[in-house]
mmCIF file of C-alpha atoms in Angstrom:
data_model
loop_
_atom_site.group_PDB
_atom_site.id
_atom_site.type_symbol
_atom_site.label_atom_id
_atom_site.label_comp_id
_atom_site.label_asym_id
_atom_site.label_seq_id
_atom_site.Cartn_x
_atom_site.Cartn_y
_atom_site.Cartn_z
ATOM 1 C CA MET A 1 110.437 119.777 64.185
ATOM 2 C CA GLU A 2 112.460 122.496 62.510
ATOM 3 C CA SER A 3 109.471 123.729 60.481
ATOM 4 C CA GLN A 4 107.656 124.519 63.711
ATOM 5 C CA GLU A 5 110.711 126.336 65.050
ATOM 6 C CA GLN A 6 110.898 128.444 61.888
ATOM 7 C CA GLY A 7 107.169 129.069 61.768
ATOM 8 C CA GLU A 8 104.653 127.143 59.696
ATOM 9 C CA HIS A 9 105.297 128.987 56.418
ATOM 10 C CA ALA A 10 108.480 130.931 57.102
ATOM 11 C CA PRO A 11 111.312 130.103 54.692
ATOM 12 C CA LEU A 12 114.473 128.606 56.058
ATOM 13 C CA PRO A 13 117.041 131.340 56.735
ATOM 14 C CA LEU A 14 119.456 129.608 54.340
ATOM 15 C CA LEU A 15 116.858 129.818 51.576
ATOM 16 C CA THR A 16 116.088 133.510 51.872
ATOM 17 C CA PRO A 17 117.336 135.862 49.125
ATOM 18 C CA TYR A 18 120.396 138.023 49.626
ATOM 19 C CA LYS A 19 121.855 140.922 47.674
ATOM 20 C CA MET A 20 125.653 140.638 47.493
ATOM 21 C CA GLY A 21 126.785 143.869 45.903
ATOM 22 C CA ASN A 22 125.470 143.753 42.330
ATOM 23 C CA PHE A 23 124.531 140.081 42.607
ATOM 24 C CA GLN A 24 121.014 139.071 43.593
ATOM 25 C CA LEU A 25 121.260 135.639 45.199
ATOM 26 C CA SER A 26 118.148 133.516 45.634
ATOM 27 C CA HIS A 27 119.572 131.637 48.615
ATOM 28 C CA ARG A 28 122.558 131.704 50.973
ATOM 29 C CA ILE A 29 124.038 128.236 50.358
ATOM 30 C CA VAL A 30 127.380 128.582 48.572
ATOM 31 C CA LEU A 31 129.395 125.890 46.823
ATOM 32 C CA ALA A 32 132.715 126.067 48.676
ATOM 33 C CA PRO A 33 135.993 125.889 46.748
ATOM 34 C CA LEU A 34 136.865 122.179 46.566
ATOM 35 C CA THR A 35 140.051 120.765 45.087
ATOM 36 C CA ARG A 36 139.105 117.726 42.992
ATOM 37 C CA GLN A 37 142.328 117.031 41.011
ATOM 38 C CA ARG A 38 140.603 116.261 37.727
ATOM 39 C CA SER A 39 142.106 119.070 35.611
ATOM 40 C CA TYR A 40 144.678 117.059 33.695
ATOM 41 C CA ASN A 41 147.983 118.899 33.176
ATOM 42 C CA ASN A 42 146.463 121.909 34.979
ATOM 43 C CA VAL A 43 143.838 122.400 32.240
ATOM 44 C CA PRO A 44 140.118 122.302 33.177
ATOM 45 C CA GLN A 45 138.352 119.421 31.443
ATOM 46 C CA PRO A 46 134.932 119.027 29.779
ATOM 47 C CA HIS A 47 133.713 116.812 32.646
ATOM 48 C CA ALA A 48 133.838 119.902 34.876
ATOM 49 C CA ILE A 49 130.990 121.357 32.823
ATOM 50 C CA LEU A 50 128.631 118.731 34.221
ATOM 51 C CA TYR A 51 130.127 118.828 37.722
ATOM 52 C CA TYR A 52 129.585 122.560 38.227
ATOM 53 C CA SER A 53 126.288 122.816 36.336
ATOM 54 C CA GLN A 54 124.858 119.952 38.431
ATOM 55 C CA ARG A 55 125.483 122.093 41.518
ATOM 56 C CA THR A 56 123.990 125.277 40.078
ATOM 57 C CA MET A 57 120.595 126.487 41.227
ATOM 58 C CA LYS A 58 119.265 129.696 39.718
ATOM 59 C CA GLY A 59 120.470 132.568 41.875
ATOM 60 C CA GLY A 60 123.128 130.487 43.656
ATOM 61 C CA LEU A 61 126.786 131.360 44.225
ATOM 62 C CA LEU A 62 129.520 128.885 43.310
ATOM 63 C CA ILE A 63 133.260 129.217 43.935
ATOM 64 C CA THR A 64 135.664 127.197 41.812
ATOM 65 C CA GLU A 65 138.200 124.777 43.112
ATOM 66 C CA ALA A 66 141.507 126.480 43.944
ATOM 67 C CA THR A 67 143.011 127.681 40.661
ATOM 68 C CA GLY A 68 146.699 128.399 40.163
ATOM 69 C CA VAL A 69 147.875 131.867 39.171
ATOM 70 C CA SER A 70 151.189 130.798 37.626
ATOM 71 C CA ASP A 71 153.442 127.856 36.848
ATOM 72 C CA THR A 72 155.067 128.260 40.283
ATOM 73 C CA ALA A 73 151.698 128.028 42.073
ATOM 74 C CA GLN A 74 151.331 124.262 41.787
ATOM 75 C CA GLY A 75 151.589 121.704 44.572
ATOM 76 C CA TYR A 76 149.073 118.977 43.712
ATOM 77 C CA THR A 77 148.464 116.758 40.701
ATOM 78 C CA ASP A 78 145.945 117.940 38.101
ATOM 79 C CA THR A 79 144.698 121.122 39.748
ATOM 80 C CA PRO A 80 143.501 123.824 37.342
ATOM 81 C CA GLY A 81 145.223 127.039 36.431
ATOM 82 C CA ILE A 82 144.212 130.280 34.796
ATOM 83 C CA TRP A 83 147.533 131.727 33.644
ATOM 84 C CA THR A 84 147.622 130.403 30.045
ATOM 85 C CA LYS A 85 145.420 130.975 27.015
ATOM 86 C CA GLU A 86 144.650 127.244 26.876
ATOM 87 C CA GLN A 87 143.386 127.292 30.462
ATOM 88 C CA VAL A 88 141.251 130.385 29.846
ATOM 89 C CA GLU A 89 139.637 128.776 26.811
ATOM 90 C CA ALA A 90 139.030 125.532 28.733
ATOM 91 C CA TRP A 91 137.242 127.404 31.541
ATOM 92 C CA LYS A 92 134.868 129.245 29.192
ATOM 93 C CA PRO A 93 132.348 126.428 28.533
ATOM 94 C CA ILE A 94 132.306 125.609 32.253
ATOM 95 C CA VAL A 95 131.483 129.215 33.127
ATOM 96 C CA ASP A 96 128.883 129.329 30.341
ATOM 97 C CA ALA A 97 127.181 126.207 31.724
ATOM 98 C CA VAL A 98 126.866 127.718 35.207
ATOM 99 C CA HIS A 99 125.529 130.987 33.796
ATOM 100 C CA ALA A 100 123.053 129.095 31.596
ATOM 101 C CA ARG A 101 121.518 127.689 34.785
ATOM 102 C CA GLY A 102 121.366 131.105 36.432
ATOM 103 C CA GLY A 103 124.347 130.786 38.758
ATOM 104 C CA THR A 104 126.914 133.349 39.907
ATOM 105 C CA PHE A 105 130.441 131.978 39.505
ATOM 106 C CA PHE A 106 133.651 133.161 41.190
ATOM 107 C CA CYS A 107 137.140 131.817 40.493
ATOM 108 C CA GLN A 108 139.361 131.157 43.501
ATOM 109 C CA LEU A 109 142.924 132.341 42.827
ATOM 110 C CA TRP A 110 145.644 130.239 44.476
ATOM 111 C CA HIS A 111 149.350 129.926 45.040
ATOM 112 C CA VAL A 112 150.516 127.044 47.214
ATOM 113 C CA GLY A 113 153.915 128.532 48.104
ATOM 114 C CA ARG A 114 155.974 126.038 50.110
ATOM 115 C CA VAL A 115 153.222 123.380 50.069
ATOM 116 C CA SER A 116 154.874 121.871 47.017
ATOM 117 C CA ASN A 117 157.923 120.033 45.830
ATOM 118 C CA GLN A 118 160.342 120.426 42.974
ATOM 119 C CA ASP A 119 158.456 117.943 40.776
ATOM 120 C CA PHE A 120 155.630 120.486 40.454
ATOM 121 C CA GLN A 121 157.898 123.467 39.807
ATOM 122 C CA PRO A 122 159.244 124.788 36.503
ATOM 123 C CA ASN A 123 162.764 123.486 35.864
ATOM 124 C CA HIS A 124 162.489 121.536 39.146
ATOM 125 C CA GLN A 125 163.334 124.665 41.097
ATOM 126 C CA ALA A 126 162.612 125.093 44.802
ATOM 127 C CA PRO A 127 159.078 126.217 45.711
ATOM 128 C CA ILE A 128 158.827 129.859 46.754
ATOM 129 C CA SER A 129 157.598 131.109 50.113
ATOM 130 C CA SER A 130 157.902 133.822 52.736
ATOM 131 C CA THR A 131 160.462 131.610 54.428
ATOM 132 C CA ASP A 132 163.018 128.896 53.817
ATOM 133 C CA LYS A 133 161.463 126.657 56.489
ATOM 134 C CA SER A 134 160.076 123.380 55.138
ATOM 135 C CA VAL A 135 156.746 121.696 55.818
ATOM 136 C CA ALA A 136 157.182 118.282 57.441
ATOM 137 C CA PRO A 137 156.062 115.202 55.458
ATOM 138 C CA ARG A 138 152.436 114.369 56.105
ATOM 139 C CA LEU A 139 150.068 111.484 55.557
ATOM 140 C CA GLN A 140 147.753 112.050 52.617
ATOM 141 C CA SER A 141 143.978 111.787 52.820
ATOM 142 C CA ASN A 142 143.957 108.172 51.616
ATOM 143 C CA GLY A 143 145.639 107.170 54.879
ATOM 144 C CA TYR A 144 148.749 105.507 53.470
ATOM 145 C CA ASP A 145 150.557 107.731 50.949
ATOM 146 C CA VAL A 146 152.966 110.324 52.320
ATOM 147 C CA ALA A 147 153.382 113.808 50.818
ATOM 148 C CA TYR A 148 156.899 115.232 50.849
ATOM 149 C CA PHE A 149 157.623 118.932 50.492
ATOM 150 C CA SER A 150 160.860 120.353 49.114
ATOM 151 C CA PRO A 151 162.735 122.998 51.089
ATOM 152 C CA PRO A 152 161.336 126.341 49.854
ATOM 153 C CA ARG A 153 163.247 129.372 48.688
ATOM 154 C CA ARG A 154 162.579 132.599 50.539
ATOM 155 C CA LEU A 155 161.337 135.253 48.115
ATOM 156 C CA ARG A 156 163.561 138.295 47.844
ATOM 157 C CA THR A 157 161.831 141.588 48.569
ATOM 158 C CA ASP A 158 162.274 142.704 44.963
ATOM 159 C CA GLU A 159 160.576 139.501 43.685
ATOM 160 C CA ILE A 160 157.335 140.006 45.576
ATOM 161 C CA PRO A 161 155.787 142.505 43.113
ATOM 162 C CA GLN A 162 156.031 139.842 40.387
ATOM 163 C CA ILE A 163 153.981 137.391 42.462
ATOM 164 C CA VAL A 164 151.447 140.147 43.168
ATOM 165 C CA ASN A 165 151.288 140.745 39.425
ATOM 166 C CA ASP A 166 150.618 137.029 38.814
ATOM 167 C CA PHE A 167 147.447 137.380 40.910
ATOM 168 C CA ARG A 168 146.478 140.529 39.005
ATOM 169 C CA LEU A 169 146.895 138.839 35.618
ATOM 170 C CA ALA A 170 144.999 135.766 36.808
ATOM 171 C CA ALA A 171 142.120 137.993 37.920
ATOM 172 C CA LYS A 172 142.152 139.710 34.538
ATOM 173 C CA ASN A 173 142.058 136.297 32.839
ATOM 174 C CA ALA A 174 139.158 135.202 35.056
ATOM 175 C CA ILE A 175 137.052 138.153 33.973
ATOM 176 C CA GLU A 176 138.015 137.554 30.343
ATOM 177 C CA THR A 177 136.886 133.953 30.812
ATOM 178 C CA GLY A 178 133.467 135.185 31.938
ATOM 179 C CA PHE A 179 133.664 134.630 35.675
ATOM 180 C CA ASP A 180 131.600 137.074 37.726
ATOM 181 C CA GLY A 181 134.492 137.714 40.108
ATOM 182 C CA VAL A 182 137.417 136.184 41.958
ATOM 183 C CA GLU A 183 138.151 134.956 45.444
ATOM 184 C CA ILE A 184 141.734 135.417 46.637
ATOM 185 C CA HIS A 185 142.836 132.285 48.527
ATOM 186 C CA GLY A 186 144.455 133.601 51.702
ATOM 187 C CA ALA A 187 143.765 130.519 53.838
ATOM 188 C CA HIS A 188 144.907 127.000 54.748
ATOM 189 C CA GLY A 189 148.657 127.473 54.943
ATOM 190 C CA TYR A 190 149.259 128.416 51.315
ATOM 191 C CA LEU A 191 151.456 131.262 50.073
ATOM 192 C CA ILE A 192 149.427 134.257 51.278
ATOM 193 C CA GLU A 193 148.991 132.707 54.712
ATOM 194 C CA GLN A 194 152.709 131.911 54.808
ATOM 195 C CA PHE A 195 153.162 135.675 54.934
ATOM 196 C CA LEU A 196 150.229 136.342 57.294
ATOM 197 C CA LYS A 197 151.088 133.893 60.081
ATOM 198 C CA ASP A 198 153.925 134.460 62.548
ATOM 199 C CA GLN A 199 154.514 130.720 62.945
ATOM 200 C CA VAL A 200 155.770 130.691 59.344
ATOM 201 C CA ASN A 201 156.835 134.239 58.489
ATOM 202 C CA ASP A 202 160.324 134.844 59.840
ATOM 203 C CA ARG A 203 161.232 137.744 57.548
ATOM 204 C CA ASN A 204 162.922 140.947 58.674
ATOM 205 C CA ASP A 205 161.984 143.155 55.717
ATOM 206 C CA GLN A 206 158.767 145.154 55.186
ATOM 207 C CA TYR A 207 156.876 141.860 54.689
ATOM 208 C CA GLY A 208 157.743 140.370 58.078
ATOM 209 C CA GLY A 209 157.768 141.053 61.786
ATOM 210 C CA SER A 210 154.858 143.297 62.757
ATOM 211 C CA LEU A 211 151.226 142.455 62.049
ATOM 212 C CA GLU A 212 151.105 145.309 59.541
ATOM 213 C CA ASN A 213 154.145 143.977 57.702
ATOM 214 C CA ARG A 214 152.923 140.363 57.649
ATOM 215 C CA CYS A 215 149.604 141.482 56.143
ATOM 216 C CA ARG A 216 151.270 143.669 53.510
ATOM 217 C CA PHE A 217 151.623 140.915 50.879
ATOM 218 C CA ALA A 218 147.942 139.939 51.089
ATOM 219 C CA LEU A 219 146.848 143.568 50.901
ATOM 220 C CA ASP A 220 149.207 144.278 47.990
ATOM 221 C CA ILE A 221 147.408 141.478 46.134
ATOM 222 C CA VAL A 222 143.993 142.847 47.099
ATOM 223 C CA GLU A 223 144.994 146.286 45.840
ATOM 224 C CA ALA A 224 146.371 144.963 42.544
ATOM 225 C CA VAL A 225 143.366 142.743 41.882
ATOM 226 C CA THR A 226 140.759 145.364 42.796
ATOM 227 C CA ASN A 227 142.531 147.955 40.650
ATOM 228 C CA GLU A 228 142.401 145.497 37.753
ATOM 229 C CA ILE A 229 138.814 144.217 37.927
ATOM 230 C CA GLY A 230 136.987 146.416 40.483
ATOM 231 C CA VAL A 231 136.220 146.038 44.176
ATOM 232 C CA ASP A 232 132.707 144.805 43.378
ATOM 233 C CA LYS A 233 134.111 141.571 41.926
ATOM 234 C CA VAL A 234 136.620 140.609 44.623
ATOM 235 C CA GLY A 235 136.357 138.404 47.694
ATOM 236 C CA ILE A 236 138.991 136.826 49.913
ATOM 237 C CA ARG A 237 139.162 133.643 51.968
ATOM 238 C CA LEU A 238 140.959 133.701 55.313
ATOM 239 C CA SER A 239 141.528 131.159 58.095
ATOM 240 C CA PRO A 240 143.234 133.008 60.967
ATOM 241 C CA PHE A 241 142.492 130.269 63.521
ATOM 242 C CA ALA A 242 143.734 127.328 61.462
ATOM 243 C CA HIS A 243 147.083 125.560 61.804
ATOM 244 C CA PHE A 244 146.865 123.703 58.498
ATOM 245 C CA MET A 245 150.240 123.008 56.865
ATOM 246 C CA GLU A 246 152.008 124.238 60.023
ATOM 247 C CA ALA A 247 150.685 127.764 59.523
ATOM 248 C CA GLY A 248 149.520 128.950 62.917
ATOM 249 C CA ASP A 249 149.541 132.378 64.504
ATOM 250 C CA SER A 250 150.132 133.491 68.080
ATOM 251 C CA ASN A 251 147.154 135.894 68.027
ATOM 252 C CA PRO A 252 144.594 134.836 65.413
ATOM 253 C CA ASN A 253 141.901 137.183 66.729
ATOM 254 C CA ALA A 254 144.170 140.196 66.207
ATOM 255 C CA LEU A 255 145.165 138.925 62.763
ATOM 256 C CA GLY A 256 141.563 138.444 61.657
ATOM 257 C CA LEU A 257 140.462 141.840 62.942
ATOM 258 C CA TYR A 258 143.428 143.642 61.410
ATOM 259 C CA MET A 259 142.769 142.060 58.034
ATOM 260 C CA VAL A 260 139.045 142.840 57.851
ATOM 261 C CA GLU A 261 139.581 146.410 59.021
ATOM 262 C CA ALA A 262 142.225 146.835 56.312
ATOM 263 C CA LEU A 263 139.921 145.210 53.751
ATOM 264 C CA ASN A 264 137.208 147.712 54.660
ATOM 265 C CA LYS A 265 139.434 150.462 53.267
ATOM 266 C CA TYR A 266 139.331 148.766 49.875
ATOM 267 C CA GLY A 267 135.609 148.030 50.035
ATOM 268 C CA ILE A 268 135.861 144.517 48.627
ATOM 269 C CA LEU A 269 132.703 142.533 48.002
ATOM 270 C CA TYR A 270 133.018 139.755 50.559
ATOM 271 C CA CYS A 271 135.155 138.071 53.175
ATOM 272 C CA HIS A 272 134.982 134.270 53.383
ATOM 273 C CA MET A 273 136.158 133.099 56.806
ATOM 274 C CA VAL A 274 136.870 129.562 57.950
ATOM 275 C CA GLU A 275 135.385 128.857 61.355
ATOM 276 C CA PRO A 276 137.732 128.162 64.297
ATOM 277 C CA ARG A 277 136.276 124.637 64.409
ATOM 278 C CA MET A 278 137.406 124.059 60.838
ATOM 279 C CA LYS A 279 137.463 120.435 59.679
ATOM 280 C CA ILE A 280 139.832 119.380 56.912
ATOM 281 C CA VAL A 281 140.380 115.811 55.770
ATOM 282 C CA GLY A 282 142.777 114.260 58.264
ATOM 283 C CA GLU A 283 142.890 117.290 60.518
ATOM 284 C CA ILE A 284 140.357 118.886 62.879
ATOM 285 C CA THR A 285 140.916 122.185 64.620
ATOM 286 C CA GLU A 286 138.556 123.054 67.477
ATOM 287 C CA THR A 287 138.830 126.200 69.608
ATOM 288 C CA GLN A 288 136.663 128.386 71.785
ATOM 289 C CA ASP A 289 137.260 131.378 69.529
ATOM 290 C CA SER A 290 134.493 133.006 67.538
ATOM 291 C CA LEU A 291 134.212 134.828 64.234
ATOM 292 C CA VAL A 292 131.510 137.137 65.612
ATOM 293 C CA PRO A 293 133.824 140.103 66.422
ATOM 294 C CA ILE A 294 135.389 139.798 62.958
ATOM 295 C CA ARG A 295 131.945 139.587 61.358
ATOM 296 C CA LYS A 296 130.876 142.760 63.180
ATOM 297 C CA ALA A 297 134.023 144.590 62.087
ATOM 298 C CA PHE A 298 133.719 143.779 58.366
ATOM 299 C CA ASN A 299 131.583 146.083 56.235
ATOM 300 C CA GLY A 300 130.927 143.818 53.246
ATOM 301 C CA THR A 301 129.226 140.477 52.767
ATOM 302 C CA PHE A 302 130.400 137.899 55.302
ATOM 303 C CA MET A 303 130.597 134.211 54.448
ATOM 304 C CA VAL A 304 131.541 131.328 56.728
ATOM 305 C CA ALA A 305 132.665 127.753 56.158
ATOM 306 C CA GLY A 306 133.676 124.918 58.412
ATOM 307 C CA GLY A 307 131.604 121.767 58.699
ATOM 308 C CA PHE A 308 128.121 123.319 58.912
ATOM 309 C CA ASN A 309 125.053 121.110 58.639
ATOM 310 C CA ARG A 310 121.536 122.286 57.779
ATOM 311 C CA GLU A 311 120.552 123.230 61.328
ATOM 312 C CA GLU A 312 123.832 125.020 62.098
ATOM 313 C CA GLY A 313 123.740 126.959 58.840
ATOM 314 C CA ASN A 314 120.198 128.138 59.436
ATOM 315 C CA LYS A 315 121.085 129.170 62.980
ATOM 316 C CA ALA A 316 124.161 131.121 61.851
ATOM 317 C CA VAL A 317 122.092 133.129 59.350
ATOM 318 C CA ALA A 318 119.129 133.579 61.716
ATOM 319 C CA GLN A 319 121.415 134.940 64.453
ATOM 320 C CA ASN A 320 123.121 137.277 61.974
ATOM 321 C CA HIS A 321 126.498 135.641 62.515
ATOM 322 C CA THR A 322 126.897 135.469 58.747
ATOM 323 C CA ASP A 323 125.245 136.390 55.454
ATOM 324 C CA LEU A 324 126.212 133.258 53.508
ATOM 325 C CA VAL A 325 127.316 129.723 54.388
ATOM 326 C CA ALA A 326 129.715 127.749 52.186
ATOM 327 C CA TYR A 327 129.234 123.985 52.060
ATOM 328 C CA GLY A 328 131.944 121.619 50.852
ATOM 329 C CA ARG A 329 131.629 117.899 51.448
ATOM 330 C CA TRP A 330 127.829 117.943 51.611
ATOM 331 C CA PHE A 331 127.546 119.927 48.363
ATOM 332 C CA LEU A 332 130.090 117.624 46.723
ATOM 333 C CA ALA A 333 127.898 114.602 47.519
ATOM 334 C CA ASN A 334 124.532 116.333 47.039
ATOM 335 C CA PRO A 335 124.421 118.365 43.828
ATOM 336 C CA ASP A 336 120.872 119.443 44.732
ATOM 337 C CA LEU A 337 121.781 120.458 48.288
ATOM 338 C CA PRO A 338 119.566 123.589 48.441
ATOM 339 C CA ARG A 339 116.533 121.527 47.437
ATOM 340 C CA ARG A 340 117.357 118.826 49.987
ATOM 341 C CA PHE A 341 117.695 121.449 52.705
ATOM 342 C CA GLU A 342 114.387 122.985 51.651
ATOM 343 C CA ILE A 343 112.403 119.782 52.176
ATOM 344 C CA ASN A 344 114.751 118.349 54.819
ATOM 345 C CA ALA A 345 115.486 115.323 52.624
ATOM 346 C CA PRO A 346 118.134 112.736 53.521
ATOM 347 C CA LEU A 347 121.627 113.499 52.277
ATOM 348 C CA ASN A 348 123.862 111.285 50.167
ATOM 349 C CA LYS A 349 126.917 110.154 52.099
ATOM 350 C CA TYR A 350 130.202 111.392 50.717
ATOM 351 C CA ASN A 351 133.075 109.049 49.932
ATOM 352 C CA ARG A 352 136.448 110.470 51.020
ATOM 353 C CA GLU A 353 138.292 107.920 48.875
ATOM 354 C CA THR A 354 137.037 109.638 45.703
ATOM 355 C CA PHE A 355 137.634 113.253 46.770
ATOM 356 C CA TYR A 356 141.032 113.488 45.060
ATOM 357 C CA THR A 357 141.122 110.986 42.220
ATOM 358 C CA SER A 358 141.460 111.536 38.480
ATOM 359 C CA ASP A 359 138.280 109.685 37.539
ATOM 360 C CA PRO A 360 136.038 111.998 35.479
ATOM 361 C CA VAL A 361 132.807 110.410 36.765
ATOM 362 C CA ILE A 362 133.135 108.287 39.919
ATOM 363 C CA GLY A 363 132.787 110.400 43.054
ATOM 364 C CA TYR A 364 132.478 113.455 40.825
ATOM 365 C CA THR A 365 129.318 113.585 38.717
ATOM 366 C CA ASP A 366 127.645 110.313 39.732
ATOM 367 C CA TYR A 367 126.106 111.371 43.070
ATOM 368 C CA PRO A 368 122.312 110.979 42.683
ATOM 369 C CA PHE A 369 119.730 113.746 42.667
ATOM 370 C CA LEU A 370 116.523 113.432 44.672
ATOM 371 C CA GLU A 371 114.423 112.521 41.657
ATOM 372 C CA THR A 372 116.762 109.627 40.807
ATOM 373 C CA ILE A 373 116.360 108.000 44.215
ATOM 374 C CA ALA A 374 113.701 105.301 44.455
#
């Protein structure tokens, strides 16, 4: 039994307190950023108040679903943004609800880049990217619909500062909204990773070619955001080992190490890394690589994600491979996940078919809590 392994009265490693900069967390189980596609017309909705507050335990850290930084950042139906006054005002009661339950709440800032098509773009223009190479059509998570991506337009060198500024303004809006901080989305084949990865980035200016040049865009964003809101409120998510959306790299270990060593110079709050064995709906990436060298190289709080269960999460913390563990699908289906882990209760099964629907209740806020189970 796990309780015997941990000692008769020793707390589970996942349920031990942790001080993340100025934030005192009561446990190490983080709500991962999860796209749910229920923010109609890119505006967060009142039903998100219940969704996020259900998953808030006093002293817990939650990260929002990926949130667009501009009108060019969109690539999926009904994902939220934080670039307009209407969006800022719509987020405020959601943030207030999480804070009322004692949670710490970070907003994940997102630009999809080429993972889009003209229907999502202002004036039906081409999506922007580091490249003009397209993403091939791919089967959607429901198993039968196909997503098509428009050929992107390669950003000119002189346009890049404007995109960096979009992230800065979004971070400013997030703090105005009441969020405790922001997480820069530099993972999963979206715009920042389209610059980071040599499988995608085919530029020959100062944002392409060498590892230093490919990382420049991400670090420009980090610098702009930290200058705007402070290093103590900024995290970043990276997935150097992933190939999602055709964004692979020839040397992911070198990329990950270069990035965290560069991030150390800024002193940002945390680095959120996706494990090499990352599992995404419809795609599984398994390698023999490890995040341990990257963890050792980073000076701030280290967070991992990638299909952890209770036992694996406890082991990762106990062995000092990470400080925090982000849970996605299991937290989606179990709003009281920390409590279930504490008493080793059975977990609700998640339903993939309701991950990305527009229903404001089904598969969103109707997963039962322990006390509602007979």
